[in-house]
Amino acid sequence: MTVFKRRLAQYVQLENDAWTVFDTLERQDTVYEAGKDLIRAGEPAQQVFILQSGWALRYRLLEDGRRQIVNFMLPGDVFDLQALADLTADHSVTAVTECHVSAIPSEPFIDMLKHSGHLASAFWWSAVQEESILREQIVRIGRRSARERIGHLLLELHRRYVGATGEDIDRLTMPLTRADIADALGLTPVHVSRTMSAMRRSGLITEEKGAITLEDRERLARLSLFDMDYLHLKKLNLLNPKAANPIYTGRGVDAD
């Protein structure tokens, strides 16, 4: 199973042949080098993108050059479903690392959703999770301290990575710079660096080039007020409609 299919399988219990119609869709596979734009603000949105491998980020750029990163895309993520409404992109998406991306034209994608209620539910549940992550991003920037923001983001990225890869590990390969983290959290790179140094001294994390290890996830979750319920890690059981929905596939850490 590909990373993308594993990710959607988190949300909906699918029959083995559910992917048949999806696998027949026309698509264009492209490799983007780090720093290249996948989507540019102001351009027509006519394709749905699937990130098969690599990391990317979605951002808005102000007229004076300041950048606000809205969220990060990890392997298996589906993004820019706004293409289904034939809208103009109101943001840009840039590759953080080399990215292998599949682009599916919006019209055949819509036809697929019409003919497969189970897949439509899977993509809908994925969109619900992304919307919830964006709401949490508002709270994270608006009300949390610097340590809470950074810890909360690291735990979120870790849980999403685990969900996509199926590897429950503490070491998170994370190719983000201090500037990326700062632009995502409304901080300065210097503030991020100082805060992460304090987190290292406290035994919460360790760092090496391109990776961060969460040394004490439970303590970091308490200190960051992280409860992963907002990630909606519940599975819709469409194979047995009479079964209780949704099914929990994980539980968060209490904030208190």
PDB file of C-alpha atoms in Angstrom, residues 28-187:
ATOM      1  CA  GLN A  28       0.720  13.485 -14.182  1.00  0.00           C
ATOM      2  CA  ASP A  29       3.660  12.526 -11.998  1.00  0.00           C
ATOM      3  CA  THR A  30       6.246  15.261 -11.472  1.00  0.00           C
ATOM      4  CA  VAL A  31       9.385  15.623  -9.380  1.00  0.00           C
ATOM      5  CA  TYR A  32       9.915  19.093  -7.871  1.00  0.00           C
ATOM      6  CA  GLU A  33      13.306  20.121  -6.564  1.00  0.00           C
ATOM      7  CA  ALA A  34      13.543  21.771  -3.147  1.00  0.00           C
ATOM      8  CA  GLY A  35      12.539  25.432  -3.381  1.00  0.00           C
ATOM      9  CA  LYS A  36      10.353  24.997  -6.462  1.00  0.00           C
ATOM     10  CA  ASP A  37       6.697  26.062  -6.413  1.00  0.00           C
ATOM     11  CA  LEU A  38       4.036  23.421  -6.896  1.00  0.00           C
ATOM     12  CA  ILE A  39       1.286  26.053  -6.786  1.00  0.00           C
ATOM     13  CA  ARG A  40       1.524  29.820  -7.210  1.00  0.00           C
ATOM     14  CA  ALA A  41      -0.957  32.309  -5.783  1.00  0.00           C
ATOM     15  CA  GLY A  42      -3.113  33.888  -8.487  1.00  0.00           C
ATOM     16  CA  GLU A  43      -2.939  30.948 -10.874  1.00  0.00           C
ATOM     17  CA  PRO A  44      -5.988  28.848 -11.795  1.00  0.00           C
ATOM     18  CA  ALA A  45      -6.539  25.807  -9.551  1.00  0.00           C
ATOM     19  CA  GLN A  46      -7.386  22.989 -11.929  1.00  0.00           C
ATOM     20  CA  GLN A  47      -5.695  19.940 -10.391  1.00  0.00           C
ATOM     21  CA  VAL A  48      -5.761  17.997  -7.162  1.00  0.00           C
ATOM     22  CA  PHE A  49      -2.295  17.167  -5.836  1.00  0.00           C
ATOM     23  CA  ILE A  50      -1.088  14.094  -3.965  1.00  0.00           C
ATOM     24  CA  LEU A  51       2.289  14.278  -2.270  1.00  0.00           C
ATOM     25  CA  GLN A  52       3.782  10.832  -2.773  1.00  0.00           C
ATOM     26  CA  SER A  53       7.069  11.652  -1.038  1.00  0.00           C
ATOM     27  CA  GLY A  54       8.870  14.671   0.389  1.00  0.00           C
ATOM     28  CA  TRP A  55       7.819  17.710   2.411  1.00  0.00           C
ATOM     29  CA  ALA A  56       6.148  20.897   1.172  1.00  0.00           C
ATOM     30  CA  LEU A  57       4.696  24.015   2.763  1.00  0.00           C
ATOM     31  CA  ARG A  58       1.694  26.220   2.050  1.00  0.00           C
ATOM     32  CA  TYR A  59       2.215  29.941   2.573  1.00  0.00           C
ATOM     33  CA  ARG A  60       0.976  33.462   1.929  1.00  0.00           C
ATOM     34  CA  LEU A  61       3.390  36.250   1.035  1.00  0.00           C
ATOM     35  CA  LEU A  62       2.761  39.867   2.052  1.00  0.00           C
ATOM     36  CA  GLU A  63       3.625  42.770  -0.224  1.00  0.00           C
ATOM     37  CA  ASP A  64       6.721  43.630   1.813  1.00  0.00           C
ATOM     38  CA  GLY A  65       8.064  40.084   1.509  1.00  0.00           C
ATOM     39  CA  ARG A  66       7.015  38.746   4.903  1.00  0.00           C
ATOM     40  CA  ARG A  67       5.899  35.122   4.756  1.00  0.00           C
ATOM     41  CA  GLN A  68       3.253  33.320   6.784  1.00  0.00           C
ATOM     42  CA  ILE A  69       3.407  29.547   6.536  1.00  0.00           C
ATOM     43  CA  VAL A  70      -0.123  28.212   6.907  1.00  0.00           C
ATOM     44  CA  ASN A  71       0.686  24.514   7.195  1.00  0.00           C
ATOM     45  CA  PHE A  72       3.037  21.761   6.105  1.00  0.00           C
ATOM     46  CA  MET A  73       2.365  18.934   3.666  1.00  0.00           C
ATOM     47  CA  LEU A  74       3.766  15.497   4.502  1.00  0.00           C
ATOM     48  CA  PRO A  75       3.979  12.287   2.440  1.00  0.00           C
ATOM     49  CA  GLY A  76       0.516  11.006   1.589  1.00  0.00           C
ATOM     50  CA  ASP A  77      -1.217  14.384   1.899  1.00  0.00           C
ATOM     51  CA  VAL A  78      -3.881  15.445  -0.596  1.00  0.00           C
ATOM     52  CA  PHE A  79      -4.131  19.161  -1.140  1.00  0.00           C
ATOM     53  CA  ASP A  80      -5.798  21.907  -3.083  1.00  0.00           C
ATOM     54  CA  LEU A  81      -9.229  20.351  -3.257  1.00  0.00           C
ATOM     55  CA  GLN A  82     -10.357  23.918  -4.015  1.00  0.00           C
ATOM     56  CA  ALA A  83      -9.549  22.948  -7.611  1.00  0.00           C
ATOM     57  CA  LEU A  84     -12.853  21.056  -7.557  1.00  0.00           C
ATOM     58  CA  ALA A  85     -14.643  24.427  -7.362  1.00  0.00           C
ATOM     59  CA  ASP A  86     -12.610  25.917 -10.247  1.00  0.00           C
ATOM     60  CA  LEU A  87     -11.129  28.656  -8.059  1.00  0.00           C
ATOM     61  CA  THR A  88      -7.965  30.702  -8.356  1.00  0.00           C
ATOM     62  CA  ALA A  89      -5.214  29.711  -5.925  1.00  0.00           C
ATOM     63  CA  ASP A  90      -5.088  32.145  -2.993  1.00  0.00           C
ATOM     64  CA  HIS A  91      -1.792  30.766  -1.683  1.00  0.00           C
ATOM     65  CA  SER A  92       1.437  29.172  -2.844  1.00  0.00           C
ATOM     66  CA  VAL A  93       2.896  25.732  -2.146  1.00  0.00           C
ATOM     67  CA  THR A  94       6.658  25.206  -2.236  1.00  0.00           C
ATOM     68  CA  ALA A  95       8.739  22.042  -2.005  1.00  0.00           C
ATOM     69  CA  VAL A  96      10.861  21.899   1.154  1.00  0.00           C
ATOM     70  CA  THR A  97      12.661  18.782  -0.064  1.00  0.00           C
ATOM     71  CA  GLU A  98      12.578  16.969  -3.384  1.00  0.00           C
ATOM     72  CA  CYS A  99       8.909  16.117  -3.838  1.00  0.00           C
ATOM     73  CA  HIS A 100       7.294  13.420  -5.948  1.00  0.00           C
ATOM     74  CA  VAL A 101       3.810  14.694  -6.758  1.00  0.00           C
ATOM     75  CA  SER A 102       0.835  13.252  -8.633  1.00  0.00           C
ATOM     76  CA  ALA A 103      -1.559  15.797 -10.172  1.00  0.00           C
ATOM     77  CA  ILE A 104      -5.086  14.713 -11.131  1.00  0.00           C
ATOM     78  CA  PRO A 105      -7.310  16.992 -13.268  1.00  0.00           C
ATOM     79  CA  SER A 106     -10.339  18.169 -11.339  1.00  0.00           C
ATOM     80  CA  GLU A 107     -13.078  16.902 -13.688  1.00  0.00           C
ATOM     81  CA  PRO A 108     -12.178  13.173 -13.640  1.00  0.00           C
ATOM     82  CA  PHE A 109     -11.513  13.470  -9.914  1.00  0.00           C
ATOM     83  CA  ILE A 110     -15.054  14.790  -9.388  1.00  0.00           C
ATOM     84  CA  ASP A 111     -16.457  11.954 -11.513  1.00  0.00           C
ATOM     85  CA  MET A 112     -14.614   9.447  -9.335  1.00  0.00           C
ATOM     86  CA  LEU A 113     -16.153  10.952  -6.181  1.00  0.00           C
ATOM     87  CA  LYS A 114     -19.614  10.707  -7.762  1.00  0.00           C
ATOM     88  CA  HIS A 115     -19.168   6.987  -8.416  1.00  0.00           C
ATOM     89  CA  SER A 116     -17.464   5.953  -5.183  1.00  0.00           C
ATOM     90  CA  GLY A 117     -19.146   7.028  -1.977  1.00  0.00           C
ATOM     91  CA  HIS A 118     -16.467   5.328   0.125  1.00  0.00           C
ATOM     92  CA  LEU A 119     -13.610   7.199  -1.521  1.00  0.00           C
ATOM     93  CA  ALA A 120     -15.607  10.425  -1.355  1.00  0.00           C
ATOM     94  CA  SER A 121     -15.978   9.866   2.390  1.00  0.00           C
ATOM     95  CA  ALA A 122     -12.239   9.241   2.743  1.00  0.00           C
ATOM     96  CA  PHE A 123     -11.323  12.471   0.960  1.00  0.00           C
ATOM     97  CA  TRP A 124     -13.978  14.354   2.919  1.00  0.00           C
ATOM     98  CA  TRP A 125     -12.606  13.053   6.233  1.00  0.00           C
ATOM     99  CA  SER A 126      -9.124  14.094   5.145  1.00  0.00           C
ATOM    100  CA  ALA A 127     -10.437  17.600   4.398  1.00  0.00           C
ATOM    101  CA  VAL A 128     -12.091  17.700   7.834  1.00  0.00           C
ATOM    102  CA  GLN A 129      -8.720  16.966   9.434  1.00  0.00           C
ATOM    103  CA  GLU A 130      -6.947  19.679   7.440  1.00  0.00           C
ATOM    104  CA  GLU A 131      -9.590  22.251   8.393  1.00  0.00           C
ATOM    105  CA  SER A 132      -9.205  21.296  12.055  1.00  0.00           C
ATOM    106  CA  ILE A 133      -5.414  21.647  11.807  1.00  0.00           C
ATOM    107  CA  LEU A 134      -5.867  25.144  10.384  1.00  0.00           C
ATOM    108  CA  ARG A 135      -8.172  26.074  13.288  1.00  0.00           C
ATOM    109  CA  GLU A 136      -5.578  24.782  15.732  1.00  0.00           C
ATOM    110  CA  GLN A 137      -2.929  26.833  13.944  1.00  0.00           C
ATOM    111  CA  ILE A 138      -4.927  29.989  14.739  1.00  0.00           C
ATOM    112  CA  VAL A 139      -5.054  29.051  18.421  1.00  0.00           C
ATOM    113  CA  ARG A 140      -1.390  28.065  18.399  1.00  0.00           C
ATOM    114  CA  ILE A 141      -0.231  31.424  17.056  1.00  0.00           C
ATOM    115  CA  GLY A 142      -2.766  33.536  18.915  1.00  0.00           C
ATOM    116  CA  ARG A 143      -2.658  32.143  22.445  1.00  0.00           C
ATOM    117  CA  ARG A 144       0.281  29.823  23.090  1.00  0.00           C
ATOM    118  CA  SER A 145       3.735  30.690  24.416  1.00  0.00           C
ATOM    119  CA  ALA A 146       6.813  30.140  22.239  1.00  0.00           C
ATOM    120  CA  ARG A 147       7.612  26.800  23.906  1.00  0.00           C
ATOM    121  CA  GLU A 148       3.998  25.686  23.645  1.00  0.00           C
ATOM    122  CA  ARG A 149       3.870  26.651  19.957  1.00  0.00           C
ATOM    123  CA  ILE A 150       7.036  24.776  19.048  1.00  0.00           C
ATOM    124  CA  GLY A 151       6.241  21.706  21.151  1.00  0.00           C
ATOM    125  CA  HIS A 152       2.684  21.584  19.840  1.00  0.00           C
ATOM    126  CA  LEU A 153       3.853  21.809  16.214  1.00  0.00           C
ATOM    127  CA  LEU A 154       6.494  19.111  16.697  1.00  0.00           C
ATOM    128  CA  LEU A 155       3.948  16.743  18.247  1.00  0.00           C
ATOM    129  CA  GLU A 156       1.464  17.433  15.447  1.00  0.00           C
ATOM    130  CA  LEU A 157       4.026  16.780  12.718  1.00  0.00           C
ATOM    131  CA  HIS A 158       5.196  13.644  14.521  1.00  0.00           C
ATOM    132  CA  ARG A 159       1.671  12.229  14.813  1.00  0.00           C
ATOM    133  CA  ARG A 160       0.891  12.998  11.175  1.00  0.00           C
ATOM    134  CA  TYR A 161       4.160  11.401  10.060  1.00  0.00           C
ATOM    135  CA  VAL A 162       3.432   8.278  12.118  1.00  0.00           C
ATOM    136  CA  GLY A 163      -0.040   8.076  10.606  1.00  0.00           C
ATOM    137  CA  ALA A 164       1.281   8.313   7.066  1.00  0.00           C
ATOM    138  CA  THR A 165       4.192   5.891   7.407  1.00  0.00           C
ATOM    139  CA  GLY A 166       2.919   3.516  10.079  1.00  0.00           C
ATOM    140  CA  GLU A 167       6.238   3.878  11.937  1.00  0.00           C
ATOM    141  CA  ASP A 168       5.687   4.765  15.613  1.00  0.00           C
ATOM    142  CA  ILE A 169       9.125   6.222  16.261  1.00  0.00           C
ATOM    143  CA  ASP A 170      10.370   9.087  18.403  1.00  0.00           C
ATOM    144  CA  ARG A 171      12.889  10.343  15.837  1.00  0.00           C
ATOM    145  CA  LEU A 172      11.251  12.642  13.303  1.00  0.00           C
ATOM    146  CA  THR A 173      13.096  13.344  10.084  1.00  0.00           C
ATOM    147  CA  MET A 174      12.247  17.019   9.737  1.00  0.00           C
ATOM    148  CA  PRO A 175      13.875  19.124   7.014  1.00  0.00           C
ATOM    149  CA  LEU A 176      12.586  22.460   8.341  1.00  0.00           C
ATOM    150  CA  THR A 177      14.853  25.422   9.036  1.00  0.00           C
ATOM    151  CA  ARG A 178      14.561  27.774  11.985  1.00  0.00           C
ATOM    152  CA  ALA A 179      13.115  30.322   9.525  1.00  0.00           C
ATOM    153  CA  ASP A 180      10.414  27.827   8.436  1.00  0.00           C
ATOM    154  CA  ILE A 181       9.385  27.162  12.030  1.00  0.00           C
ATOM    155  CA  ALA A 182       9.457  30.894  12.796  1.00  0.00           C
ATOM    156  CA  ASP A 183       7.301  31.777   9.779  1.00  0.00           C
ATOM    157  CA  ALA A 184       4.810  29.081  10.751  1.00  0.00           C
ATOM    158  CA  LEU A 185       4.537  30.156  14.386  1.00  0.00           C
ATOM    159  CA  GLY A 186       4.768  33.966  14.246  1.00  0.00           C
ATOM    160  CA  LEU A 187       8.181  34.027  15.913  1.00  0.00           C
TER     161      LEU A 187
END
